[in-house]
Structures are given as C-alpha cells and as structure tokens.
XYZ file of C-alpha atoms in Angstrom:
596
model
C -99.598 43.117 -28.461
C -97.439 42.253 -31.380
C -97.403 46.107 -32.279
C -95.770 46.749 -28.568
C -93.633 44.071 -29.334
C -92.007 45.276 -32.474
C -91.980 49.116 -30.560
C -90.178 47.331 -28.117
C -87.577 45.641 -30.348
C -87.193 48.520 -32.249
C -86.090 50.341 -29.179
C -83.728 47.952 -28.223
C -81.741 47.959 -31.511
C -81.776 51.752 -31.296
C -80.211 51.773 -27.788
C -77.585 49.320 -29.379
C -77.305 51.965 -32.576
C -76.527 54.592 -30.355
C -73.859 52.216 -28.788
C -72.603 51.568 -31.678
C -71.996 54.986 -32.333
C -71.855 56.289 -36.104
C -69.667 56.702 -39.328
C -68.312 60.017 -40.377
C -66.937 60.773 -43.033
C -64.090 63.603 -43.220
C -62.593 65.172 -46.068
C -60.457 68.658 -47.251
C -63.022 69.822 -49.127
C -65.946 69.365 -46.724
C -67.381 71.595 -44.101
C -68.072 71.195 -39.765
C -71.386 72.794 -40.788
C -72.286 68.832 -42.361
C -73.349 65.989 -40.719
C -70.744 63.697 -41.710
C -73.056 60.582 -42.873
C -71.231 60.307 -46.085
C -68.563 61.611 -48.685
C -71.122 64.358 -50.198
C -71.654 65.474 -46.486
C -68.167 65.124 -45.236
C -66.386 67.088 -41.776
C -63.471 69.469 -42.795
C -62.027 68.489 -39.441
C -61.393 65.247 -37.875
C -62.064 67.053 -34.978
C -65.140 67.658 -35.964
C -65.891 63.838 -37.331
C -64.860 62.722 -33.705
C -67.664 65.011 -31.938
C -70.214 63.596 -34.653
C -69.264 59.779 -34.194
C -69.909 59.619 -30.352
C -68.878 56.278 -28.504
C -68.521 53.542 -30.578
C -68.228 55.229 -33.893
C -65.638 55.364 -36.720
C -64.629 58.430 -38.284
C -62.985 58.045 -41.882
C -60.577 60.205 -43.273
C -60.179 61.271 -46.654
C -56.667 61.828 -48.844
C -55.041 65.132 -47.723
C -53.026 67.012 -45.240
C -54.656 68.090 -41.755
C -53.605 71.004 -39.658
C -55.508 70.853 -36.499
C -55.549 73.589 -34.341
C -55.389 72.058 -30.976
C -54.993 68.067 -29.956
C -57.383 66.024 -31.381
C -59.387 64.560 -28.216
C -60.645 61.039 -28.163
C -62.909 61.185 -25.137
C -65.586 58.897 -26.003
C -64.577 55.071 -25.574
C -64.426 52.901 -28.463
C -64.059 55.157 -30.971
C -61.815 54.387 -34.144
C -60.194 57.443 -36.096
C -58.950 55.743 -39.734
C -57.109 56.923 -43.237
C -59.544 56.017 -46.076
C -57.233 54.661 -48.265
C -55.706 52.650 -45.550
C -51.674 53.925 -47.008
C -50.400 55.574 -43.649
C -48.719 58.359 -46.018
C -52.136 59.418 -47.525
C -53.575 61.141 -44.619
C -51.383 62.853 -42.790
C -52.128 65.034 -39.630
C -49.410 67.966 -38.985
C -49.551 69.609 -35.662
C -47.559 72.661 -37.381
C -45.009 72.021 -34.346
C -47.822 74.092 -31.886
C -50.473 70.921 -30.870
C -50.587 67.079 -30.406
C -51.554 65.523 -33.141
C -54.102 62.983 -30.991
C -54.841 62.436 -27.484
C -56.899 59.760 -25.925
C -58.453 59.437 -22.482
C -61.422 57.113 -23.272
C -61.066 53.090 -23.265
C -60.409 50.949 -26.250
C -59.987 53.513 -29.143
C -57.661 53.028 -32.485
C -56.133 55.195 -34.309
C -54.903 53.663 -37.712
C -53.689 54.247 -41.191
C -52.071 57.755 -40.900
C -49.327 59.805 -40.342
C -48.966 62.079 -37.096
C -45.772 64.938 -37.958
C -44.759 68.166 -36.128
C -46.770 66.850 -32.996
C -45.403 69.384 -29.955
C -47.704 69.972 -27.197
C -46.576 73.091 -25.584
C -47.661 72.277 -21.748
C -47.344 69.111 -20.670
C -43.997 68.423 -22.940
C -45.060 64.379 -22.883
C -46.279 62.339 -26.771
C -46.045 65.236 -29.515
C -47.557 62.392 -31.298
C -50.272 60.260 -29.342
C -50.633 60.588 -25.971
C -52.773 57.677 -24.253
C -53.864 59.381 -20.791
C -55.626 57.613 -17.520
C -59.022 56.190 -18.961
C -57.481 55.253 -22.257
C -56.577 51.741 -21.339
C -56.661 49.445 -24.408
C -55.545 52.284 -27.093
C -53.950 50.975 -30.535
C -51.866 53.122 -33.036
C -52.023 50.685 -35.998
C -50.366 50.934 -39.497
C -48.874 54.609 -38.455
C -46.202 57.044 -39.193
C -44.773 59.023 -36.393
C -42.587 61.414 -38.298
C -40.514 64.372 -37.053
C -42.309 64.996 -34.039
C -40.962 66.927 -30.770
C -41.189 67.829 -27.264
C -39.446 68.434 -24.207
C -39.639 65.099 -23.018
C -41.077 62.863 -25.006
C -41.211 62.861 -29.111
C -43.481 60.219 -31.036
C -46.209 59.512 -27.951
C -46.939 58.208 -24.723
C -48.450 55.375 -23.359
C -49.732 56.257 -19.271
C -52.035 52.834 -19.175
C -51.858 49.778 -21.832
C -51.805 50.036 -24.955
C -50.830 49.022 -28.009
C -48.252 50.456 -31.237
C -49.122 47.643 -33.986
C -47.076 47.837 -37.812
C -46.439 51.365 -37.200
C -43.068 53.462 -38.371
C -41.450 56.042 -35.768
C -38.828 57.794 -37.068
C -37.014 61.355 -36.603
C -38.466 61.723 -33.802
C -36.734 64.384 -31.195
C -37.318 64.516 -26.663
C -35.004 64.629 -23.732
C -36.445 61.540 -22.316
C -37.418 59.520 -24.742
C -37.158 60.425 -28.514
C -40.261 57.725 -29.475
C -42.833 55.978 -27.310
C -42.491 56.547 -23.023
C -44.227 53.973 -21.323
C -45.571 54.477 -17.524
C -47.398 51.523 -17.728
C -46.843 48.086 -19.813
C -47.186 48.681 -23.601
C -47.326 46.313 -26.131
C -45.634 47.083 -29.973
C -45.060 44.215 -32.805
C -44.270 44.833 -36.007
C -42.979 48.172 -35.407
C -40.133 50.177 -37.050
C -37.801 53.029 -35.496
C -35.236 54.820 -37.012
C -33.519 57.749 -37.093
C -34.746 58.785 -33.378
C -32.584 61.121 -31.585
C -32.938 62.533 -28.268
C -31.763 62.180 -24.252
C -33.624 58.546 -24.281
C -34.369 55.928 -26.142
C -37.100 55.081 -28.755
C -38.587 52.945 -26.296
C -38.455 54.109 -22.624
C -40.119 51.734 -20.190
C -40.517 53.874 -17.127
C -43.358 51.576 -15.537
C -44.820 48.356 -15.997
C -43.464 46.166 -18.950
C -43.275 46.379 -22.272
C -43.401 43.806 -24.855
C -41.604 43.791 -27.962
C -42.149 41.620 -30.402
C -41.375 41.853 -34.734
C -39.708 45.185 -34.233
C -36.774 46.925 -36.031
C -34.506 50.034 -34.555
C -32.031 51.083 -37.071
C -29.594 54.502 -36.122
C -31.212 55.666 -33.614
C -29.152 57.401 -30.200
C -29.394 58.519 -26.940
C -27.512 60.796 -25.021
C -28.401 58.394 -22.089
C -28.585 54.897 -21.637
C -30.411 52.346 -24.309
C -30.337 53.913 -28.019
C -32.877 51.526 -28.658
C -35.387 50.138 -25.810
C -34.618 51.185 -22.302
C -36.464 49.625 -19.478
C -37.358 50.404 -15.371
C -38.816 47.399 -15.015
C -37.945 44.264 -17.304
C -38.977 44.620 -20.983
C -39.241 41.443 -23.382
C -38.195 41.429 -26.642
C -38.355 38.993 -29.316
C -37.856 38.283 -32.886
C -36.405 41.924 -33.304
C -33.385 43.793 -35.171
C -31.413 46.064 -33.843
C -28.548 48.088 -36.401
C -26.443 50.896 -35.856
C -28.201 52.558 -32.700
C -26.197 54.350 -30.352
C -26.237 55.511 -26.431
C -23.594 56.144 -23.424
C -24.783 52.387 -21.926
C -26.294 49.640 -23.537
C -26.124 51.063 -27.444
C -29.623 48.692 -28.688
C -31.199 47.756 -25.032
C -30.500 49.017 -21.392
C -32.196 47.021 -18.386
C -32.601 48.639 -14.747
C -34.338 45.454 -13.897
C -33.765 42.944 -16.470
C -34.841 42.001 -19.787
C -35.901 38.887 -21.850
C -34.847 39.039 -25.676
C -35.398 36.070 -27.905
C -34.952 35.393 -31.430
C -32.664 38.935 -31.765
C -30.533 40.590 -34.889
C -27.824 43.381 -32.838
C -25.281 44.507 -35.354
C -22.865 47.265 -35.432
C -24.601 49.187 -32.241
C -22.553 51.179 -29.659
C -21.885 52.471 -26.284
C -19.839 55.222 -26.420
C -18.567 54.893 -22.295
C -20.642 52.789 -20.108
C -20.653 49.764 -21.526
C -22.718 47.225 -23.346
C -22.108 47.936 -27.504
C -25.364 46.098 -27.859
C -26.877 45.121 -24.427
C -26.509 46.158 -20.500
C -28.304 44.616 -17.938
C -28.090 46.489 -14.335
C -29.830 43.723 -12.047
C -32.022 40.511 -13.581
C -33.129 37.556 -13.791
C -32.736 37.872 -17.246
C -32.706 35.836 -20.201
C -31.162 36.324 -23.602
C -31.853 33.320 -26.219
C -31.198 32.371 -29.903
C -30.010 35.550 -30.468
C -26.868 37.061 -33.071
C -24.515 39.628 -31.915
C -22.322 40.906 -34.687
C -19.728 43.591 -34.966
C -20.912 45.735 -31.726
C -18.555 47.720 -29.657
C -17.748 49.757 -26.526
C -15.995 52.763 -26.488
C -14.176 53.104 -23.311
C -15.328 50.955 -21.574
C -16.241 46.942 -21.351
C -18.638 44.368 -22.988
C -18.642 44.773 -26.405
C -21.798 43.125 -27.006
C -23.193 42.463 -23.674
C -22.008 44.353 -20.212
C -24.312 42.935 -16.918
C -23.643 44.711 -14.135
C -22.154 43.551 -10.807
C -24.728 42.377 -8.741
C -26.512 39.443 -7.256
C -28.327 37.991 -10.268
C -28.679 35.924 -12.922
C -28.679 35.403 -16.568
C -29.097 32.881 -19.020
C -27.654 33.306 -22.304
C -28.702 30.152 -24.666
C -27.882 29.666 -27.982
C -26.690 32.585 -28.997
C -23.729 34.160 -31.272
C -20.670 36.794 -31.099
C -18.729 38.030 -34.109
C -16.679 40.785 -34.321
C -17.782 42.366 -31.073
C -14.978 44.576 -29.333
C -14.207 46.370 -26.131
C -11.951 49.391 -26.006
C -8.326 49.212 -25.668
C -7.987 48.874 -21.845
C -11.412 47.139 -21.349
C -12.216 44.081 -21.299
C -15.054 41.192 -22.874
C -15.191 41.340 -25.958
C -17.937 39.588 -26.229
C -19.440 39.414 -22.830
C -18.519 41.270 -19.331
C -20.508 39.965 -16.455
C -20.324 41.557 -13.292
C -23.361 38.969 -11.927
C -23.694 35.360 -12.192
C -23.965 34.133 -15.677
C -24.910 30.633 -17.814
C -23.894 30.526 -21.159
C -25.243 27.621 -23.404
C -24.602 26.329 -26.645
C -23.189 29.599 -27.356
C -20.947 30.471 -30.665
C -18.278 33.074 -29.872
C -15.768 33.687 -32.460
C -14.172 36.461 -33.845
C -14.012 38.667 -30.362
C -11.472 41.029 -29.628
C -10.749 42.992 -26.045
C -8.532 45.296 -25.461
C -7.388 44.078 -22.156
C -9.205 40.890 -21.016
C -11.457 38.100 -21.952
C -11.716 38.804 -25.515
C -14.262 36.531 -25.263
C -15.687 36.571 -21.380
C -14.608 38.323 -19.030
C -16.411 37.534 -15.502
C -15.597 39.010 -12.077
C -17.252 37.987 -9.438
C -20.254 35.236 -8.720
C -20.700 31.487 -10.211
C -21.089 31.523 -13.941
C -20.755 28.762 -16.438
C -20.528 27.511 -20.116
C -21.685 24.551 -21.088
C -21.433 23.266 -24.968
C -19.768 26.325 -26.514
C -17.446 27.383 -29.180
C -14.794 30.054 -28.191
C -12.719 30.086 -31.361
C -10.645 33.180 -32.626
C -11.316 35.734 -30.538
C -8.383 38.150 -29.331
C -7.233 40.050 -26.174
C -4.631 42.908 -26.600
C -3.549 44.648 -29.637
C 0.034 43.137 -30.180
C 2.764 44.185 -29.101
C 0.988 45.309 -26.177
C 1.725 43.414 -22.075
C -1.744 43.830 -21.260
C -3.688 41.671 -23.271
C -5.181 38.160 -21.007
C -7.083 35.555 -21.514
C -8.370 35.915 -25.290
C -10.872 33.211 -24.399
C -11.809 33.600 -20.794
C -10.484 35.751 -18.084
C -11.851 34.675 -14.663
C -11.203 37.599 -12.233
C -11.398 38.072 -8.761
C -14.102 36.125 -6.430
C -14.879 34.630 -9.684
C -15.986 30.702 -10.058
C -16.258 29.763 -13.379
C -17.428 25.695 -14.530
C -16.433 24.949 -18.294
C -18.057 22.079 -19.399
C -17.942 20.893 -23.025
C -15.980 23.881 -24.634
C -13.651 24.088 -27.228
C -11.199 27.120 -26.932
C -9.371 27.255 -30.005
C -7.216 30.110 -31.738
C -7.001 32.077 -29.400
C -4.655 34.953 -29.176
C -3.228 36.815 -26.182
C -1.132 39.752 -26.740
C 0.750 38.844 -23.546
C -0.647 35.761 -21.356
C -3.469 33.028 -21.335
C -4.574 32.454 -25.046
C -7.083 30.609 -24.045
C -7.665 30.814 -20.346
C -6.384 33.458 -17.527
C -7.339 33.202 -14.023
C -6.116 35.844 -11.675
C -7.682 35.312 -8.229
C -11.034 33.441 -8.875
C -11.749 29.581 -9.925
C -11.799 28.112 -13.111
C -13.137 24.514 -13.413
C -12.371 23.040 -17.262
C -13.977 19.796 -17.837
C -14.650 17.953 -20.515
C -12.590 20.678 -22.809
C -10.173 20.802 -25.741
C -7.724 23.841 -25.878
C -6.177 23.847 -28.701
C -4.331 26.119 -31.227
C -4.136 29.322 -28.350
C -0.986 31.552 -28.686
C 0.131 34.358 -27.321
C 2.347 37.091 -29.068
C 4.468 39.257 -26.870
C 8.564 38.051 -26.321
C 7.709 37.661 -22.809
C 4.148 35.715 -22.576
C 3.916 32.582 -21.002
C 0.578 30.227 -21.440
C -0.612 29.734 -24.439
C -3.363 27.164 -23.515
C -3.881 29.131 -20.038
C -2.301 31.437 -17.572
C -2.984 31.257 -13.772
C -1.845 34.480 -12.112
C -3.592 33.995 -8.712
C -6.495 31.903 -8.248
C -6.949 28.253 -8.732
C -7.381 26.011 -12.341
C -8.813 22.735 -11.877
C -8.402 20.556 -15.652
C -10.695 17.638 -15.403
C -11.021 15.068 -18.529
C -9.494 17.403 -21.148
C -6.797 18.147 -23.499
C -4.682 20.981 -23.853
C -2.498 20.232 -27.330
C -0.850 22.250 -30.339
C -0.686 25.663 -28.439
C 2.263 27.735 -28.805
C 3.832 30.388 -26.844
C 6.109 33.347 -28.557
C 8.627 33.254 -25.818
C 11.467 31.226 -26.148
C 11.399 28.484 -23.934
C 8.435 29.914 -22.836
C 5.129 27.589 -21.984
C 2.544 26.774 -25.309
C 0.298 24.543 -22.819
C -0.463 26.485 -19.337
C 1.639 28.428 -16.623
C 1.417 28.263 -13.016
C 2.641 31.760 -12.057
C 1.013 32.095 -8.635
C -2.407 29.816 -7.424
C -2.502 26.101 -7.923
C -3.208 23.782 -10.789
C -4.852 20.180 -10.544
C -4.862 18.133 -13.330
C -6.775 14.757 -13.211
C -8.384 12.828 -16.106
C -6.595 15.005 -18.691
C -3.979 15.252 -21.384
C -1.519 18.014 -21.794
C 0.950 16.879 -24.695
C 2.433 18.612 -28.048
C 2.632 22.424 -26.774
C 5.337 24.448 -27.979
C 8.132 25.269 -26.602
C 7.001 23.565 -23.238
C 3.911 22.043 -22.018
C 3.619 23.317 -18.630
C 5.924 25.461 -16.262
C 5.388 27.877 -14.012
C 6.428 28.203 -9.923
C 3.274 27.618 -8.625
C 2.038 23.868 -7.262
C 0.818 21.402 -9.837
C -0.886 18.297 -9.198
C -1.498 15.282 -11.593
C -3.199 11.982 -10.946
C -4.441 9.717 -14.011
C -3.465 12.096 -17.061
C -1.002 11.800 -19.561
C 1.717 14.744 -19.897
C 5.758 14.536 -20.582
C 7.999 14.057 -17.252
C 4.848 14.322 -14.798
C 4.397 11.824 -11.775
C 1.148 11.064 -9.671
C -1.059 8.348 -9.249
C -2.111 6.792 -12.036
C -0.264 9.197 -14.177
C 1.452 7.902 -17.645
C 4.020 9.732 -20.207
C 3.445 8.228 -23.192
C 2.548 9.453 -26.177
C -1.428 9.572 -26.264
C -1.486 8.578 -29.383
C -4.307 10.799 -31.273
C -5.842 10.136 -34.086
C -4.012 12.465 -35.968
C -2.029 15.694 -34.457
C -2.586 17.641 -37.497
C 0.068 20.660 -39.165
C 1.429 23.084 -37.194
C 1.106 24.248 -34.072
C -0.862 27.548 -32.297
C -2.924 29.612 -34.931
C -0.965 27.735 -37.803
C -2.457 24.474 -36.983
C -4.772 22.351 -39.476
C -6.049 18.787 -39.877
C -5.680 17.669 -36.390
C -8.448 15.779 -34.467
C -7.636 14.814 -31.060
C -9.506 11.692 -30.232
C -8.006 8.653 -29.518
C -6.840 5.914 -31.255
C -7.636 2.212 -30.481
C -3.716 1.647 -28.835
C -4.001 4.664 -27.260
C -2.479 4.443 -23.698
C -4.783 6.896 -22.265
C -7.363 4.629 -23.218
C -9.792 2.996 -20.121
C -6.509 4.536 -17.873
C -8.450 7.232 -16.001
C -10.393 7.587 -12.965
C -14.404 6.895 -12.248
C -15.944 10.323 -10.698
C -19.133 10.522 -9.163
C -19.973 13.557 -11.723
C -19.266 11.283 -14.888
C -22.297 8.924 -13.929
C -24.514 10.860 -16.274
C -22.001 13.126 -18.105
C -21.096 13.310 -22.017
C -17.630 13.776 -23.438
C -16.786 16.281 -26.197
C -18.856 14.857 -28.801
C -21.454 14.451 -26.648
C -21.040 10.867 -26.020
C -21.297 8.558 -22.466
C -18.294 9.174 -20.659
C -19.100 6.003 -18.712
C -19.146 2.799 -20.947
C -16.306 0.855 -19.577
C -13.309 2.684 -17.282
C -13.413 6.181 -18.214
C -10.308 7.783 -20.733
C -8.461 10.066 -20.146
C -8.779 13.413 -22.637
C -11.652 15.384 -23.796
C -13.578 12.346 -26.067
C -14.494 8.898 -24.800
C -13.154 5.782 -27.631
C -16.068 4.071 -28.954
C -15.162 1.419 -30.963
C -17.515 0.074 -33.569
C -19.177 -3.606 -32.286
C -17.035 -6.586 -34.231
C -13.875 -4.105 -35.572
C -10.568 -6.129 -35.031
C -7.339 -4.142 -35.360
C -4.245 -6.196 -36.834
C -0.411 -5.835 -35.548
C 1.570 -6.307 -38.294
C-alpha cells in the first residue's frame, strides 16, 4: 500500500512538473538540435527555447545579438522569456526591420531584461515590438528597451487586452498612429521612459479601456496629431510623471477625448503647435489635475499655454498646482489656462503667464468656474504697445460666471485694459480678494485693477489699492465701460491717476472709496498698516491690513455667506461686526493702544 502511495505522489508532483513547465537555456553559440536543460546544451534560438519550455517554463537568454526570422510566438500561458545577465542592453533581439520581435497570445507571460530593435511586422502594421493579442491578458514587458522600431501604425508594441510595460525604455520609435505603445484595452506602465518617439500619435495611445500611468518620463517626443506624449479615448491616469520638450498639433504632453486624471506631474517646455494645450487638452471630463508644475509650455497659434479644456459641459478640478512661464500665441488667449468647460482651481500658484490677447493667466468662456486660495501674480496679456491685450489676470468672457474667493491678483500687466481683471459679457464675483500692483501700458487703457466691458463685477470684502493706469487721467483701480459694478464690504483707495470711472452704473454700500455715497459707505482714509513704495508694478513694502483706528474697522455688513467664511489670511471673518477690506483685524487679547 505504501508503495502505491509513493507511485501516487510521485505522479502528482510530475503532473505539477509538467505545469510548471521547464528551464531552457539559449545561447549564440548553441544549437536547436539540444535540449536546452543547461548552458553546455543551450538553443541557438529563443524560438527554439520557447517550444522546449512549454507552459509554465522560463527560457534564459544568453549575452548576444538575436536575429529571428519570423515573430517570436508566446503561445503557451505562463511562460517567461528573460536576458541572463538581467542588463536590458546585453541581449538584444533585432527583427532586421522584416519580423516582430515578440508576440504573445497566451495568458500571464513576461518578457524581461532585453532589448527588442528593428521590430516591423509586415502584415498586420500594429507593435513592431511586442504585440499582446486576445488570450494574452496579464502580459508584462519588464526592464526593456524598445529601440528604433517601426510600422505602419504602431512602433514599440501593442497592448489588445491588459497588460503591463514595467521599468522599461521606449525610444526612437517610428508609426502613424502611435509611435510607442497602442492600447485597445486598459494597460498599465510605471517606471517607464520615452523619448525621442516620433510618429502620427503619441507614445502612449489609449484607444480603449484605460491606461494607467504611474513613475513615467516622456522627454522630445512628437506627434503629427494630438498628445506628443499620452493620448487617451477613454480617460487615462497619470501620476508622479515628467513630461519635457514633447510636441503635437493639440495637447503637446497629454490629449484627453474623455478626460484624464494626472497627479503629482513635471510638464516643462512642451508644445502645441495649433490646437491648443502647450502641455495639456482635455476635450470632455470629469477630470482632475492635482499637485502638479507647469513651467515654460506654450501654444503656437492658438490658446492655453499650459492647459486648453475644451468647451463643453464638464468639469475639472485643478488643485494645487503651478504655472510659470506658460504662453499663448499672440492673438490667443490663457496663458496659463483656457477653459471652454466649467473649471475649479484651488490653491493654485500662477505667476509668470503671458497671453497674447486675454487672460494671461485664465481665460474662461462659458460655464461656472472658480478659484479659491490662489496666487495670480505677474503674469501678462498683450505684448506692449499692442490694444489687444485684457485681463492679464483673468478674462471672464461671454456666458461666463466666475467666483474668486481668496485670491491675490498682483502685478499684473495689460497691454491695453484690465491688469488684473476683464469681464466682457459674463460674471465675475471677487470676494475676499486683494488687487494690487495691476497696470496697464497702452496711452489709452483704462483699469488697472479691472476692466468691465459688458458683463457684470460684483467686489465683495476686498481691496483694490496701488494699481496704476498709463493713461493720463485714466483709472489705476477699475472701469465701468459698459455692465454694472457693485461694490459692498470693500475698499477701493490709493489707485493712480483715479480710483474708479467709467459710464457704466456703480453701486456702493458699506465700503470705503474717495467721493462715493451709499449706505453705510465712508471716505476716509482706511488707514492700512502700511501703503508701501510706489504704485502699479513699482510697488514694495506695502501690506494692506488694517490698523487698530482704522475706520473701516467693525463698519461693514453681516452676510449670510460670511457665517463660516475666512478672510485673506485665512482667518474668521465673523468675530465681532465684520470689516470692511480683504483681512479681518484681530487684535492680540490685553494690547492697549495710547493717543498721544
């Protein structure tokens, strides 16, 4: 019995052998004619290694260049195909421009530690590279170089069910649809670099599913097309990735059809040569774009110079993120950011912008968007002497509602109006805001603070001081051209030449301005804590809180939206009777002030 036992056992672990599958061993020197089991008895082939191996097995290849003759065929699931010396750039499989370099159509299989070059299949035109067919669900290309491979279509390889492009390198890669990896299912890559990919898509091209992103880096690559980079179908996330230098007609790093959701992300010094979006376009959404750094991007001719979203019905959060030195073309417009759909920015830095029409920082025109807790500082609209440079901060176009919340606009410049605010038929709502140190440039620019052509600007608990206007006798705080203006909570004092004109209708109740009347209004000086050197891009060393004698202090008006709201620094607006201005006066507990 124990005999019949130990048969049995032993056939057991044999069926699990066979499962198991084998290791073979190929090398130059070795012949097909061997069985593979080790060095001494090495494949020539890796061909033939993979026929040996079976399901399961491992085939291990030795230093040396291999020319296969047609597309080595992973049919048999599990199987793992690996470099010996595990240096990607030791092994190296050349498809002599004629074959694939790999193909898989079996389930879980990896390919690792080599280099796939002159991949081309001549009939299907898809993954000169890899090519991951139906059945091959659960592929990985790890530690790989995709080098110089071409086809029709599609260059580096394809992905047609999930799988996987781990610490792999994809670069010179050449196809008319996508120059690196086409997806028509999700696909997963971290830890990836592409470079130097060239072709009529991207080195990315989601067609189906979604693709995840994640540790990446695309440095010079371009597309003829849209998304030098990554472009997506569906919606593609992407985090913890750089993007430098890469290149397309729309959306120069990233294009989404659908959306996208990029996190943690480096885009500098990427272009769109005409359809917008130096760094990013988004066609439709949700979408999300956090902690990211956009830096010296640009459009060509047309708008967005780091992002462009497309007009639709949609949204998009953008959270924590940077601009510098982004730039639209010269009658375009957000230089930073063009939105077209309804946008939120948050505790967003954007400095250093230049458009050269509108919004050289945000440009919106159409739908609800909002910024909340941002820095707009710097940023430029117009070449000067140009007339058709508005709104260097924010332009707020057409069916446009835009809240502010929290913002500083400061140093803003305007070739011609709005330095740091135009509206020209939509809403603006500024709350809680400081505008100070705008300009504009041109002999015959009104508004340094803010320009309303058309539209309606509604100023609630802010101050508008120290912006300038070249014109003489022109208006350094904001002009009502056309539209209405309603200021309440707010103080609009020290603008040069004049702090508000303008034919349109104002209306004031509880702020603090020179010659103004309304309920609860005052004219008095307000009193800041210091007003600082200079006035419009000149200006230094001011802070514009209040001081304890302040006369705008506790003389403003409760509003139901204050219950739970923070000034400017982020403090209670509601302690006692609300101020008037951008900061709330907290005093310390016990300090006495002495008249003398």
């Amino acid at each position: 019995m124990r005999a019949l036992i130990v048969a049995a056992c032993l056939t057991g672990l044999g069926g699990i052998a066979t499962s198991i599958g084998a290791t073979i061993y190929v090398a130059p020197g070795g012949s097909d004619a061997n069985n593979g089991s080790d060095w001494e008895l090495a494949k020539a082939t890796i061909a033939g290694g993979v026929a040996a191996a079976g399901a399961g097995g491992t085939v291990i290849v030795s230093n040396g260049v291999y020319y296969p003759t047609t597309a080595i065929s992973l049919a048999a699931a599990g199987m793992t195909v690996q470099g010996y010396s595990g240096n990607a750039a030791d092994v190296i499989v050349d498809g002599s421009n004629t074959v694939r370099c790999f193909g898989i159509s079996a389930a879980d299989c990896t390919v690792r530690d080599l280099t796939m070059t002159h991949g081309k299949d001549m009939g299907d035109n898809h993954g000169g590279g890899l090519a991951v067919f139906a059945g091959g669900a659960g592929a990985i290309a790890r530690n790989c170089r995709f080098v110089a491979n071409t086809n029709g279509n599609v260059g580096a390889g394809r992905f047609d069910v999930l799988g996987t492009l781990d610490s792999c390198v994809v670069i010179s890669n050449k196809g008319n649809l996508s120059a690196g990896f086409y997806c028509n299912s999700s696909a997963i890559f971290t830890n990836c670099a592409f470079s130097w990919n060239v072709g009529g898509g991207s080195s990315i091209y989601g067609a189906q599913g979604r693709q995840t992103v994640h540790g990446c880096t695309f440095s010079s690559n371009s597309a003829t097309s849209s998304g030098g980079a990554i472009y997506s179908a569906t919606t593609a996330t992407v985090v913890d990735c750089t993007f430098v230098a890469n290149s397309s007609v729309a959306g120069g790093a990233v294009f989404g059809t659908m959306g996208a959701h990029v996190t943690g992300c480096t885009f500098r010094n990427n272009s769109a040569s005409t359809s917008g979006g130096g760094a990013i376009r988004l066609n439709g959404g949700p979408s999300t774009i956090t902690r990211s750094g956009f830096t010296n991007n640009s459009v060509g001719s047309s708008h967005g110079g780091a992002i462009y979203l497309n007009a639709g019905n949609y949204t998009v959060a953008i959270d924590e993120c940077s601009f510098s030195g982004n730039a639209s073309a010269t009658a375009s417009s957000g230089g930073a950011v063009y939105s077209g759909a309804s946008v939120a920015l948050t505790k967003c830095r954007i400095v250093g912008n230049e458009a050269g029409s509108g919004g050289g920082a945000f440009f919106t025109g159409g739908h609800f968007s909002s910024m909340v807790d941002c820095t707009i500082i710097s940023n430029r609209a117009g070449p000067p002497p140009s007339t058709t440079g508005n709104g260097a901060g924010i332009f707020v176009g057409t069916s446009a509602t835009v809240m502010v919340e929290r913002v500083t606009l400061g140093y803003n410049v305007s070739s011609y109006r709005g330095g740091g605010a135009y509206v020209s038929g939509g809403r603006l709502l500024l709350r809680s805001c400081l505008l100070a140190g705008n300009a504009n440039t041109s002999i015959t620019s009104y508004g340094g603070a803010g320009y309303i052509a058309s539209g309606s600007m509604f100023i609630e608990s802010s101050t508008i001081a120290r912006n300038t206007n070249s014109t003489a006798g022109g208006t350094g705080g904001f002009y009502t051209a056309g539209g209405a203006t309603a200021l309440t909570n707010s103080i609009v004092y020290f603008n040069a030449p004049l702090d508000y004109a303008g034919a349109g209708p104002r209306t004031w109740a509880y702020s603090c301005a020179p010659g103004i009347a309304g309920a609860g209004t005052i004219t008095d000086d307000p009193l800041f804590v210091n007003l600082g050197n200079g006035c419009g891009t000149n200006l230094v060393n001011a802070n514009f809180n209040l001081t304890a004698l302040s006369p705008c202090k506790n003389h403003g008006i409760d509003l139901a939206w204050m219950a739970s709201a923070l000034d400017l620094d982020n403090k209670p607006r509601l302690s006692d009777k609300v101020d008037m201005g951008a900061y709330e006066l907290y005093l310390l507990p016990g300090t006495v002030f002495l008249m003398l």
